[in-house]
PDB file of C-alpha atoms in Angstrom:
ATOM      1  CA  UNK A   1      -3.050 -12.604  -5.258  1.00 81.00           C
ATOM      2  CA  UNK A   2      -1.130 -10.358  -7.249  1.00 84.00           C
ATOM      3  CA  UNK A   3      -4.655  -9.743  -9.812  1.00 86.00           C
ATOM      4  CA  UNK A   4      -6.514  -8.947  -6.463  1.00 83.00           C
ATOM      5  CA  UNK A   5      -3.397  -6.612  -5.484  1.00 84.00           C
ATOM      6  CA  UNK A   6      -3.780  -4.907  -9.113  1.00 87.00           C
ATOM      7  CA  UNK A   7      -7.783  -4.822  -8.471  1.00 87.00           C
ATOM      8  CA  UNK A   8      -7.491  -3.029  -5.521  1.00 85.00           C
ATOM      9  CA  UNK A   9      -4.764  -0.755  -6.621  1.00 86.00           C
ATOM     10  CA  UNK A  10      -6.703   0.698  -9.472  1.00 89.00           C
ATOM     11  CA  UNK A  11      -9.389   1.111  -7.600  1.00 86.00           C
ATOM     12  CA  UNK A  12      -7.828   3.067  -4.889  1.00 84.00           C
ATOM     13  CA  UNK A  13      -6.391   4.862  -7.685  1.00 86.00           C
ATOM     14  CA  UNK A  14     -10.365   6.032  -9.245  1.00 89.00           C
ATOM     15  CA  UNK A  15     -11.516   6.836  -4.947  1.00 86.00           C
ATOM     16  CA  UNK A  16      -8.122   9.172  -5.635  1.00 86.00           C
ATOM     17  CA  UNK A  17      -9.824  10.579  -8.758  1.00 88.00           C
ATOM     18  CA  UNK A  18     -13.302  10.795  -6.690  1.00 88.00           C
ATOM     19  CA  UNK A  19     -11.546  12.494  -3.895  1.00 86.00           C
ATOM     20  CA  UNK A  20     -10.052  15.280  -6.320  1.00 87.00           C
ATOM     21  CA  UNK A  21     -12.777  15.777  -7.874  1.00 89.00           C
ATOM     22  CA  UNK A  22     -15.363  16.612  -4.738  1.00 86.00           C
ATOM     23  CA  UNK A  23     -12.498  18.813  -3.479  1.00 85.00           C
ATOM     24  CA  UNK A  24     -12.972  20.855  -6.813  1.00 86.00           C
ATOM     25  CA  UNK A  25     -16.421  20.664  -6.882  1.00 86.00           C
ATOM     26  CA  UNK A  26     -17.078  21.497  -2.818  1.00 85.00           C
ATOM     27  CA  UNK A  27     -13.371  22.281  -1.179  1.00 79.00           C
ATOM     28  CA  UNK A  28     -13.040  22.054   2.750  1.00 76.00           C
ATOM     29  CA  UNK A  29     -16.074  23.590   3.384  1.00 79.00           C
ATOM     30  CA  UNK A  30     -19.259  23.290   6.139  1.00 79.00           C
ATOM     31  CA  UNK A  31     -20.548  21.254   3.006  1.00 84.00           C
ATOM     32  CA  UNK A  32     -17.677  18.737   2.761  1.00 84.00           C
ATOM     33  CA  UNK A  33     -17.342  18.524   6.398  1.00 85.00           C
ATOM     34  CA  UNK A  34     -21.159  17.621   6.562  1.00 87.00           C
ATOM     35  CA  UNK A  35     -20.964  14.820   3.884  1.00 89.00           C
ATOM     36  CA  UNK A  36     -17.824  13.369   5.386  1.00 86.00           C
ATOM     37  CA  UNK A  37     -19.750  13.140   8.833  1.00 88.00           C
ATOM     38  CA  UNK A  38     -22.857  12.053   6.899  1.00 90.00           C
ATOM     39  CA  UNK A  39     -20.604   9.278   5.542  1.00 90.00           C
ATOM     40  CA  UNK A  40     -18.999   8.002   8.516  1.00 88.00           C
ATOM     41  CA  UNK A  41     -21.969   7.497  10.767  1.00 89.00           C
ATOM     42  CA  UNK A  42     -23.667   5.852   7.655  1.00 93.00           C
ATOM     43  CA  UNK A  43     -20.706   3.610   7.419  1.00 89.00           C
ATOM     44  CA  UNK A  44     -19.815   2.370  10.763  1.00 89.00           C
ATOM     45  CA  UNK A  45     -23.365   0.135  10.751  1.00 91.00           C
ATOM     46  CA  UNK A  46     -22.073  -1.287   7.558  1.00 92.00           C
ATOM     47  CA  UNK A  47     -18.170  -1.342   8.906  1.00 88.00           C
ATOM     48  CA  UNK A  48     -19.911  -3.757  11.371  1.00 88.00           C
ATOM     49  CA  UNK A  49     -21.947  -5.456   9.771  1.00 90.00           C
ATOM     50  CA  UNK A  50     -18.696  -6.261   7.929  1.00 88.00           C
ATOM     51  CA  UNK A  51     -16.568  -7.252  10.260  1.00 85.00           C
ATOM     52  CA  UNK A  52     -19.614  -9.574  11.209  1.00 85.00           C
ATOM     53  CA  UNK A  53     -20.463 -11.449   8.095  1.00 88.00           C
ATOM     54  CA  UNK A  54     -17.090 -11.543   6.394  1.00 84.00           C
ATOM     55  CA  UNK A  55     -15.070 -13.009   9.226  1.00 81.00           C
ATOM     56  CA  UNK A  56     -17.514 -16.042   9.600  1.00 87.00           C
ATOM     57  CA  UNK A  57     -19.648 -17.059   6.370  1.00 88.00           C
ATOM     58  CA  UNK A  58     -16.481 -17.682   4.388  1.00 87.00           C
ATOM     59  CA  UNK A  59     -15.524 -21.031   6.494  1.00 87.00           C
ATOM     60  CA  UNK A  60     -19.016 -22.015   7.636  1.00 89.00           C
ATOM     61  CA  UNK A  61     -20.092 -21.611   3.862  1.00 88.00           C
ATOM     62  CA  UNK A  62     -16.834 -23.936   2.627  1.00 89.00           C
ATOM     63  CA  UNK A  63     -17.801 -26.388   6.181  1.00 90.00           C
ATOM     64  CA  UNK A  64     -21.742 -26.558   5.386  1.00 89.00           C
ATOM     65  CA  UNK A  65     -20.652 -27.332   1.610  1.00 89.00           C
ATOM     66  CA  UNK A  66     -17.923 -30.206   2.050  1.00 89.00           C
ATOM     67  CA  UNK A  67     -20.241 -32.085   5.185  1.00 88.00           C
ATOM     68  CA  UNK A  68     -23.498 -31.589   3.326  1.00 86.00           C
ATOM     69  CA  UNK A  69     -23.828 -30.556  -0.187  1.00 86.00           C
ATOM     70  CA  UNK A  70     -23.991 -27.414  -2.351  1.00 85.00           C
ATOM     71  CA  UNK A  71     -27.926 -27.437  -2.146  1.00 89.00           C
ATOM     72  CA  UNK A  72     -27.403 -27.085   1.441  1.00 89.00           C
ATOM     73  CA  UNK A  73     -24.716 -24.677   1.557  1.00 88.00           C
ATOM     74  CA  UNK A  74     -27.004 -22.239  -0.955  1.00 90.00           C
ATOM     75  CA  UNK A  75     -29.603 -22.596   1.840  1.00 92.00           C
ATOM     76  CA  UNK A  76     -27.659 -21.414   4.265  1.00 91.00           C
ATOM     77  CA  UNK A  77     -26.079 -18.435   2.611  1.00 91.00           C
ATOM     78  CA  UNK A  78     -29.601 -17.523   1.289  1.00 92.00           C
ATOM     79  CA  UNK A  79     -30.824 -17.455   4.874  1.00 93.00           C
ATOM     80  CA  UNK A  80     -27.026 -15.619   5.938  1.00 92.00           C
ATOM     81  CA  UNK A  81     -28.394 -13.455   2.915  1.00 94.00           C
ATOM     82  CA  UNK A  82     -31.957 -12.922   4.156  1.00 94.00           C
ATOM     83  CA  UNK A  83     -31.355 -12.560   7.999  1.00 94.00           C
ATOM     84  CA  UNK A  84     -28.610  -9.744   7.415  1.00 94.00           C
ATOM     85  CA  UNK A  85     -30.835  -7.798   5.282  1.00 94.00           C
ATOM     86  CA  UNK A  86     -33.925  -7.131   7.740  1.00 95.00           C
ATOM     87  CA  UNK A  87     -31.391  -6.526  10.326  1.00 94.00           C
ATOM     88  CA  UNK A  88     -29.952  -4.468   7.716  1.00 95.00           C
ATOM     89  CA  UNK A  89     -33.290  -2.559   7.090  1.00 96.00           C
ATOM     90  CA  UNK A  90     -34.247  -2.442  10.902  1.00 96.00           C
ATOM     91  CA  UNK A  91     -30.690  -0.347  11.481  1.00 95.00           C
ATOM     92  CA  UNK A  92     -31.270   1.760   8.655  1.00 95.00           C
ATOM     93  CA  UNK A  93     -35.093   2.798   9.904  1.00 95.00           C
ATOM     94  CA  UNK A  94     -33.974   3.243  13.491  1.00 95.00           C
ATOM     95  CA  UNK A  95     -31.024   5.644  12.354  1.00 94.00           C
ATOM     96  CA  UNK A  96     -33.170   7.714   9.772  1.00 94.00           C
ATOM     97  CA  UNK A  97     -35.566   8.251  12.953  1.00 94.00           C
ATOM     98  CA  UNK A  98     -32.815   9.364  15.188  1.00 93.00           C
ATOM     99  CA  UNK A  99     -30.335  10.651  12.629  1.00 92.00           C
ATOM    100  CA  UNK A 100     -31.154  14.000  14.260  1.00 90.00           C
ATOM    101  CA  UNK A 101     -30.066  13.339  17.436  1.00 92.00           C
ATOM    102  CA  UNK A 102     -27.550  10.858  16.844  1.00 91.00           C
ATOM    103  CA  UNK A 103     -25.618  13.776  14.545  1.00 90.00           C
ATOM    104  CA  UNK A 104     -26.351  16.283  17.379  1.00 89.00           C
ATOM    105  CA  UNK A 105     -24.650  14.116  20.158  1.00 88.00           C
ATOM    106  CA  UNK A 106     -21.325  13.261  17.892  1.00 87.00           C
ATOM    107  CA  UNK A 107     -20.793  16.556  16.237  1.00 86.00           C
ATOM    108  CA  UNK A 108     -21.595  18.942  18.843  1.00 82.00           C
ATOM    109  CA  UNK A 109     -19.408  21.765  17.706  1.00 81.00           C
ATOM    110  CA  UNK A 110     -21.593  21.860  14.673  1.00 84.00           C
ATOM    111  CA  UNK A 111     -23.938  24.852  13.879  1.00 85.00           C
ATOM    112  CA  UNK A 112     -27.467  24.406  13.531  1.00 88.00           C
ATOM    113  CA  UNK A 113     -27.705  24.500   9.983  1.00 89.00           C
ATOM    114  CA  UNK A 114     -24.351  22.050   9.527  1.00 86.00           C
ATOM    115  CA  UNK A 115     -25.917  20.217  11.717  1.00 89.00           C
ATOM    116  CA  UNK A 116     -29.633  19.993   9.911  1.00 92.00           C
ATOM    117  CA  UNK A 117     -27.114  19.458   6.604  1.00 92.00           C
ATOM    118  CA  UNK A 118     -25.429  16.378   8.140  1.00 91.00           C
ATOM    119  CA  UNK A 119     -28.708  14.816   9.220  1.00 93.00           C
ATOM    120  CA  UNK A 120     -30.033  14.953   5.591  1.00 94.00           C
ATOM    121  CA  UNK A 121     -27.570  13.298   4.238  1.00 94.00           C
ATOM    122  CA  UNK A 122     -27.169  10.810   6.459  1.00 95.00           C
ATOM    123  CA  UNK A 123     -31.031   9.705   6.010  1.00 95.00           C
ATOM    124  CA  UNK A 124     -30.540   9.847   2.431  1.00 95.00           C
ATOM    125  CA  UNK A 125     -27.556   7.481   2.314  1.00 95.00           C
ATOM    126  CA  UNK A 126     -29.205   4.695   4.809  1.00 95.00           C
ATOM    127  CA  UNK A 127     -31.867   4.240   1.929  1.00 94.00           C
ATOM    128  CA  UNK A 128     -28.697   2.162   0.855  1.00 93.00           C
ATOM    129  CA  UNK A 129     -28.306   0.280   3.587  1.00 95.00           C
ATOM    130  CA  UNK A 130     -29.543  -3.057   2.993  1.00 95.00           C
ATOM    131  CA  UNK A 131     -28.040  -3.501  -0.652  1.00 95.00           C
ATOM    132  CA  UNK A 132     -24.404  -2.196   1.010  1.00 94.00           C
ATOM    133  CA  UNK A 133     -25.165  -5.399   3.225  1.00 94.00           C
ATOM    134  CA  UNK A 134     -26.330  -7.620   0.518  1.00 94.00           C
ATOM    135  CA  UNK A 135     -22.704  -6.946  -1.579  1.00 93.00           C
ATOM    136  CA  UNK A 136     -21.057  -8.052   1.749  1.00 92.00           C
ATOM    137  CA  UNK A 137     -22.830 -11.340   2.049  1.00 93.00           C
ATOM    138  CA  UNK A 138     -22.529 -11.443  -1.777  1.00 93.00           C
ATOM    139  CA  UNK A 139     -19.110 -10.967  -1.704  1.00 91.00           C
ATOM    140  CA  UNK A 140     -18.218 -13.223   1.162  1.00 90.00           C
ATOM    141  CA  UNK A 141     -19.936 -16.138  -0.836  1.00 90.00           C
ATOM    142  CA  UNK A 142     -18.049 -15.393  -4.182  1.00 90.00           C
ATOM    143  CA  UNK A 143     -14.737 -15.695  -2.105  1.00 87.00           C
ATOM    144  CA  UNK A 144     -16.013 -18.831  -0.670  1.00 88.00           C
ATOM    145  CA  UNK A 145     -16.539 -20.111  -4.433  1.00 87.00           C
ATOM    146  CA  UNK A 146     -13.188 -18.856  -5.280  1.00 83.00           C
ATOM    147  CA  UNK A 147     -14.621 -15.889  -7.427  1.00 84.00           C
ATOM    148  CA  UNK A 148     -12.020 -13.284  -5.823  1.00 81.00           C
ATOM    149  CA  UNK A 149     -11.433 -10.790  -8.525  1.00 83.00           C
ATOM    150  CA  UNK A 150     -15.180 -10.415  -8.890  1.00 83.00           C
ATOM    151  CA  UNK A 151     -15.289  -9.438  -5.289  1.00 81.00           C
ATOM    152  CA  UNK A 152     -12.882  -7.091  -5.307  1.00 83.00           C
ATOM    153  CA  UNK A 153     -14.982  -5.103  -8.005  1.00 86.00           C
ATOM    154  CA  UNK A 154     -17.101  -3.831  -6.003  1.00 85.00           C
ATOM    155  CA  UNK A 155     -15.357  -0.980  -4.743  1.00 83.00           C
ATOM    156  CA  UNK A 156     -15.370   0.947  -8.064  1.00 90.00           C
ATOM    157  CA  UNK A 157     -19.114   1.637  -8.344  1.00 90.00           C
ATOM    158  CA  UNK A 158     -19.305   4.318  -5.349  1.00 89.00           C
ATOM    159  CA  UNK A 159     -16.502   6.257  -6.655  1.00 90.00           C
ATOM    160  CA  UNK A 160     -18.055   6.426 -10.287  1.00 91.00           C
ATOM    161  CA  UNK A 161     -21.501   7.031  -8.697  1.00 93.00           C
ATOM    162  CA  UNK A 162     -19.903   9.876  -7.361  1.00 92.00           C
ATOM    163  CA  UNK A 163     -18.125  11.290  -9.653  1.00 93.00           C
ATOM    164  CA  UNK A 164     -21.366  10.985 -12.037  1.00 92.00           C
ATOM    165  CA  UNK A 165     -23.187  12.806  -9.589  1.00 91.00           C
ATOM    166  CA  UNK A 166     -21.066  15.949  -8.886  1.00 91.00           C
ATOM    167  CA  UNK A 167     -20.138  16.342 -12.887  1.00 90.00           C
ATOM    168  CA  UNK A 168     -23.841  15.444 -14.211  1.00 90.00           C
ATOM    169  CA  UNK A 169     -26.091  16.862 -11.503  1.00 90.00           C
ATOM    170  CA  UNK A 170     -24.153  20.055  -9.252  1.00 87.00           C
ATOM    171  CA  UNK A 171     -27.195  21.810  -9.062  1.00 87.00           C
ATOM    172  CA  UNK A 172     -28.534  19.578  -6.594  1.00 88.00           C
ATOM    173  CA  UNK A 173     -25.152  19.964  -4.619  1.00 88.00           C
ATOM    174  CA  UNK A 174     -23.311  17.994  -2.257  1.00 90.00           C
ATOM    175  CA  UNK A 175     -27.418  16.073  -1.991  1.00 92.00           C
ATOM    176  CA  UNK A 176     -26.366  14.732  -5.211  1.00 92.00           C
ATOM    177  CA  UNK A 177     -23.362  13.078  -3.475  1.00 92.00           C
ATOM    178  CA  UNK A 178     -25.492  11.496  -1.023  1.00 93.00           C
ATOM    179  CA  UNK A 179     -27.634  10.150  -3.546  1.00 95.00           C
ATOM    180  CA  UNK A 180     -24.696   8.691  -5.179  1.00 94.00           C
ATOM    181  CA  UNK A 181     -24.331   6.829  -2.188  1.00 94.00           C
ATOM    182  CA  UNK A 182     -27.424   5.488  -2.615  1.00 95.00           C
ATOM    183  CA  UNK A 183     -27.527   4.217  -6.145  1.00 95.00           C
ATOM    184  CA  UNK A 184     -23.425   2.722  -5.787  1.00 94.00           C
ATOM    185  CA  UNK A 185     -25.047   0.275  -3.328  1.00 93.00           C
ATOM    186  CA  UNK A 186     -27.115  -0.792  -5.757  1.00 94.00           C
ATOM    187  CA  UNK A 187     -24.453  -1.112  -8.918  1.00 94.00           C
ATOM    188  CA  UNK A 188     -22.312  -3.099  -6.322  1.00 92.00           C
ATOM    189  CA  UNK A 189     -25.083  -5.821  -6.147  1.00 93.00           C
ATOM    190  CA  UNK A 190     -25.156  -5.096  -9.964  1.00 92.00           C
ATOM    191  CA  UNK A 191     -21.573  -6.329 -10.509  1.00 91.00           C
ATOM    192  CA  UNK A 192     -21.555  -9.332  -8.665  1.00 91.00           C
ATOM    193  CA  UNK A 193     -24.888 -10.585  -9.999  1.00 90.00           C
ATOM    194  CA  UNK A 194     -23.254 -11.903 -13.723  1.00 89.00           C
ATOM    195  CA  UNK A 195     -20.767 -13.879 -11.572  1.00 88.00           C
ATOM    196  CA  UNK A 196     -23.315 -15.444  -8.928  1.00 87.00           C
ATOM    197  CA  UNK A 197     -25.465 -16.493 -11.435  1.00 85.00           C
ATOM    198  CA  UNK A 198     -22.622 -19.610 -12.499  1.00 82.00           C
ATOM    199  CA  UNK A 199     -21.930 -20.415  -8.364  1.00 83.00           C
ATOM    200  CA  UNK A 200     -24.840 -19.395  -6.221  1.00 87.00           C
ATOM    201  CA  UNK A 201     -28.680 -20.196  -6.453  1.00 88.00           C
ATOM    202  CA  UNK A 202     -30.674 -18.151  -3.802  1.00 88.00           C
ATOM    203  CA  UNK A 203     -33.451 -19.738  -1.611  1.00 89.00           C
ATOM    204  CA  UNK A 204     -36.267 -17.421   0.033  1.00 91.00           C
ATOM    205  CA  UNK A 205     -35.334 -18.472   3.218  1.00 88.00           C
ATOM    206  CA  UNK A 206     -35.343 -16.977   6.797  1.00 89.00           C
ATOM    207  CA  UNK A 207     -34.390 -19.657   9.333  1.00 87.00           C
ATOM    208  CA  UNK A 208     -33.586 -17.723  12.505  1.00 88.00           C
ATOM    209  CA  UNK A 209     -33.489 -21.322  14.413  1.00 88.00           C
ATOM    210  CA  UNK A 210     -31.338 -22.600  12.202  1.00 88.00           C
ATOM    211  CA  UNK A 211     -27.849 -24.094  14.286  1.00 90.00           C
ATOM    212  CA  UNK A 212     -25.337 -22.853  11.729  1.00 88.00           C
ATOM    213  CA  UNK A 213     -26.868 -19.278  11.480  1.00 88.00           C
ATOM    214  CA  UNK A 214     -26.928 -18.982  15.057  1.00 90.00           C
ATOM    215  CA  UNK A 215     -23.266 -20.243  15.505  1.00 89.00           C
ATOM    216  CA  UNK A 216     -21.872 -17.524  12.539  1.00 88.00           C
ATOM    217  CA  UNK A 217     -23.510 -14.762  15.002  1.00 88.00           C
ATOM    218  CA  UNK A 218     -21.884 -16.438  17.957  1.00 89.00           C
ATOM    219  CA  UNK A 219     -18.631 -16.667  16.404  1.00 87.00           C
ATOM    220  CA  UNK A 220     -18.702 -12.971  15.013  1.00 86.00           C
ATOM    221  CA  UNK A 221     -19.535 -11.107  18.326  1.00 88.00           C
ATOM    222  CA  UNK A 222     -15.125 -11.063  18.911  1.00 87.00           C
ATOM    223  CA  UNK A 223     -14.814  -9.356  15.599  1.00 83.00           C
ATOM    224  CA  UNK A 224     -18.088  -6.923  15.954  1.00 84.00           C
ATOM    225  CA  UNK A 225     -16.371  -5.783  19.439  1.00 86.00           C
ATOM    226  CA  UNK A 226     -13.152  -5.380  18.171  1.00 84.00           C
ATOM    227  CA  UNK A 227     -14.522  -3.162  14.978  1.00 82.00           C
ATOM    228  CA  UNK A 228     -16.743  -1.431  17.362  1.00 83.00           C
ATOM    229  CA  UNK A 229     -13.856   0.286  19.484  1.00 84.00           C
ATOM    230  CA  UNK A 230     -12.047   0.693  15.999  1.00 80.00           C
ATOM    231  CA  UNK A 231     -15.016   2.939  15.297  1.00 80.00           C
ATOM    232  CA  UNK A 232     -15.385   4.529  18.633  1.00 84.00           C
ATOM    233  CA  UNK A 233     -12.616   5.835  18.555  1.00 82.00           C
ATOM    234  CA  UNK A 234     -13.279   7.642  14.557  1.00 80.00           C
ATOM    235  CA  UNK A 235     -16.001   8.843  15.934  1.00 81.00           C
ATOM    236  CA  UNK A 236     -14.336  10.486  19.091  1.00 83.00           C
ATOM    237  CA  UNK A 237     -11.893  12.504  16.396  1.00 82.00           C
ATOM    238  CA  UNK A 238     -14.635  13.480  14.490  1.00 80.00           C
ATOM    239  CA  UNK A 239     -16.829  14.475  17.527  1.00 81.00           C
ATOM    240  CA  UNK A 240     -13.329  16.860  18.926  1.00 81.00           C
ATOM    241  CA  UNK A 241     -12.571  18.178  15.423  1.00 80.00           C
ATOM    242  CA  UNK A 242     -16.266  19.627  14.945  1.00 78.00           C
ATOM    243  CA  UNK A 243     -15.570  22.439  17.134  1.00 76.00           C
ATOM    244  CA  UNK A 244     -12.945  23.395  15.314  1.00 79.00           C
ATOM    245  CA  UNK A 245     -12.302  25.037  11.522  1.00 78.00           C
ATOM    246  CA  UNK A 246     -14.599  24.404   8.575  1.00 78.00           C
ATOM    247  CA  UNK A 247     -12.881  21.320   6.383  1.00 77.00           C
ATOM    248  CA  UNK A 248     -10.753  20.225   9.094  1.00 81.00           C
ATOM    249  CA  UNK A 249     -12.698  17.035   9.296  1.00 82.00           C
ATOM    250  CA  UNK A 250     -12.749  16.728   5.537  1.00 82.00           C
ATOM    251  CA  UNK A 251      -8.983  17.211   5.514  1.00 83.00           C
ATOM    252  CA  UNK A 252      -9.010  14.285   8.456  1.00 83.00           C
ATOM    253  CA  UNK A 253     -10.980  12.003   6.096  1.00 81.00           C
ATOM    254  CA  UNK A 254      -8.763  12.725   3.369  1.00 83.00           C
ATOM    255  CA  UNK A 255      -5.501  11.892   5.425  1.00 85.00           C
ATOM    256  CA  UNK A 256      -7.145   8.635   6.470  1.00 83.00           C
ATOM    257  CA  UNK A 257      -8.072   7.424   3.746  1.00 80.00           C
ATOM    258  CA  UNK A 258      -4.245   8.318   2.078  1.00 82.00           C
ATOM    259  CA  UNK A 259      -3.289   5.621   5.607  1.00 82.00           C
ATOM    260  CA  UNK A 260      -5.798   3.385   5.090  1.00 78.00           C
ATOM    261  CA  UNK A 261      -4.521   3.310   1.267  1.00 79.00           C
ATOM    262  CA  UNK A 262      -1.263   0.958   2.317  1.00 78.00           C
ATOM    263  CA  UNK A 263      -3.561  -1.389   4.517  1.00 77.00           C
ATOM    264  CA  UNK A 264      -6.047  -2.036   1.875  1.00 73.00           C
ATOM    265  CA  UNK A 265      -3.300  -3.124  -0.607  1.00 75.00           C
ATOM    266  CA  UNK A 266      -1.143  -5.184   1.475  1.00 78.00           C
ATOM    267  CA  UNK A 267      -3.485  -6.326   3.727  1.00 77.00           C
ATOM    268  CA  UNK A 268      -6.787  -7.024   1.736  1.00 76.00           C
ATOM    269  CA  UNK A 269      -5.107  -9.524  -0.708  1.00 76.00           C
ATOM    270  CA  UNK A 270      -3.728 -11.611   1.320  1.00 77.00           C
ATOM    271  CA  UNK A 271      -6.889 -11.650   4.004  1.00 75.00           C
ATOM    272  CA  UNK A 272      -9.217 -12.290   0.913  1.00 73.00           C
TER     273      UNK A 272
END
């Protein structure tokens, strides 16, 4: 617990260094504000998805494993695995189609060209959907094998990805943040890959009948609902605070993240 606790502590401490480092690069400008918006309604499909997968495979994983066998428990996290990511890639296409209007009816108070910004960015970040997914499912199934330090490394690649992008490529902007969005869901499959190889052996499998499968959705709908109004109720800040200054929504972000800060080290270790 306490090698988790130092895990997520230092890698609190590099977002902190991210953070810094896109307020020197972009300040609390129309730009910030549209990435942090961008970010948000790109996250709250994978906040969900979350709250799905991680409350449930963990136990029906370690239950499929010690009634069956690990054969049978690879099977099943393969098709977990599988199922997830064409949801994962339906979301993503149905949000790059609408990401227009869906920007339009939660920041409002946006101008036309903050709100054309936001869009962009949005689309280009749900091109990273369905590997953001994957490391959840990924992660979930290292826990279950008792690999928890290796999960917990997969918070460090968006903060480097982003900090790459702003120092290597700022001629491209706050795009290049977006795109370092993209390619951090990527290096978080990355990481976990060297570690899966010794516990996990995926199956190309997509059972949709299959009884387990169907009870892990059943069982996750409580958690989805409860994340959901979580979320709702972000989104309702952001929505009021884009009719007001430039950067006050990236100074929100910023103080939520500083709250957010004590959860995820007290409450992440001992969860995991």
């Amino acid at each position: 617990t306490l090698l988790v606790t130092a895990i997520i502590i230092l890698s609190k401490a590099v977002g902190f260094g991210r953070d810094m480092v896109t307020t020197a690069y972009f300040g609390l400008t129309y730009a910030n504000d549209a990435y942090n918006s961008a970010y948000s309604l790109f996250y709250l499909p994978v906040l969900l998805f979350n709250s799905c997968i991680t409350s449930t495979l963990v136990p029906r994983y370690m239950k499929v494993r010690d009634e069956r066998d690990l054969e049978s428990a690879n099977r099943f996290s393969s098709n977990v695995l599988n199922t997830f990511a064409v949801l994962a890639l339906a979301v993503s296409a149905l949000m790059y189609l609408l990401a227009g209007p869906l920007v339009g009816v939660i920041y409002g108070g946006f101008a036309p060209e903050k709100l054309a910004l936001t869009a962009d960015l949005t689309r280009i970040m749900l091109l990273g959907l369905v590997f953001y997914v994957g490391s959840i499912v990924l992660t979930s199934i290292l826990n279950a094998t008792d690999h928890y330090k290796t999960a917990q490394l997969t918070g460090f690649p968006l903060s480097l990805a982003l900090i790459v992008a702003m120092v290597c490529f700022p001629q491209y902007g706050i795009q290049a943040v977006a795109w370092g969005v993209f390619v951090a869901g990527i290096l978080q499959i990355a990481v976990l890959l060297p570690t899966l190889r010794k516990s996990f052996t995926y199956k190309p499998v997509l059972d949709l009948r299959d009884p387990e499968l169907k009870l892990l959705m059943k069982l996750a709908i409580p958690a989805v609902l409860a994340m959901a109004v979580n979320e709702l109720n972000h989104m309702i800040d952001h929505a009021l605070a884009s009719g007001l200054n430039p950067g006050d929504i990236s100074s929100m972000s910023y103080a939520y993240r500083l709250i957010t800060f004590l959860l995820g080290v007290l409450m992440v270790p001992l969860t995991t």
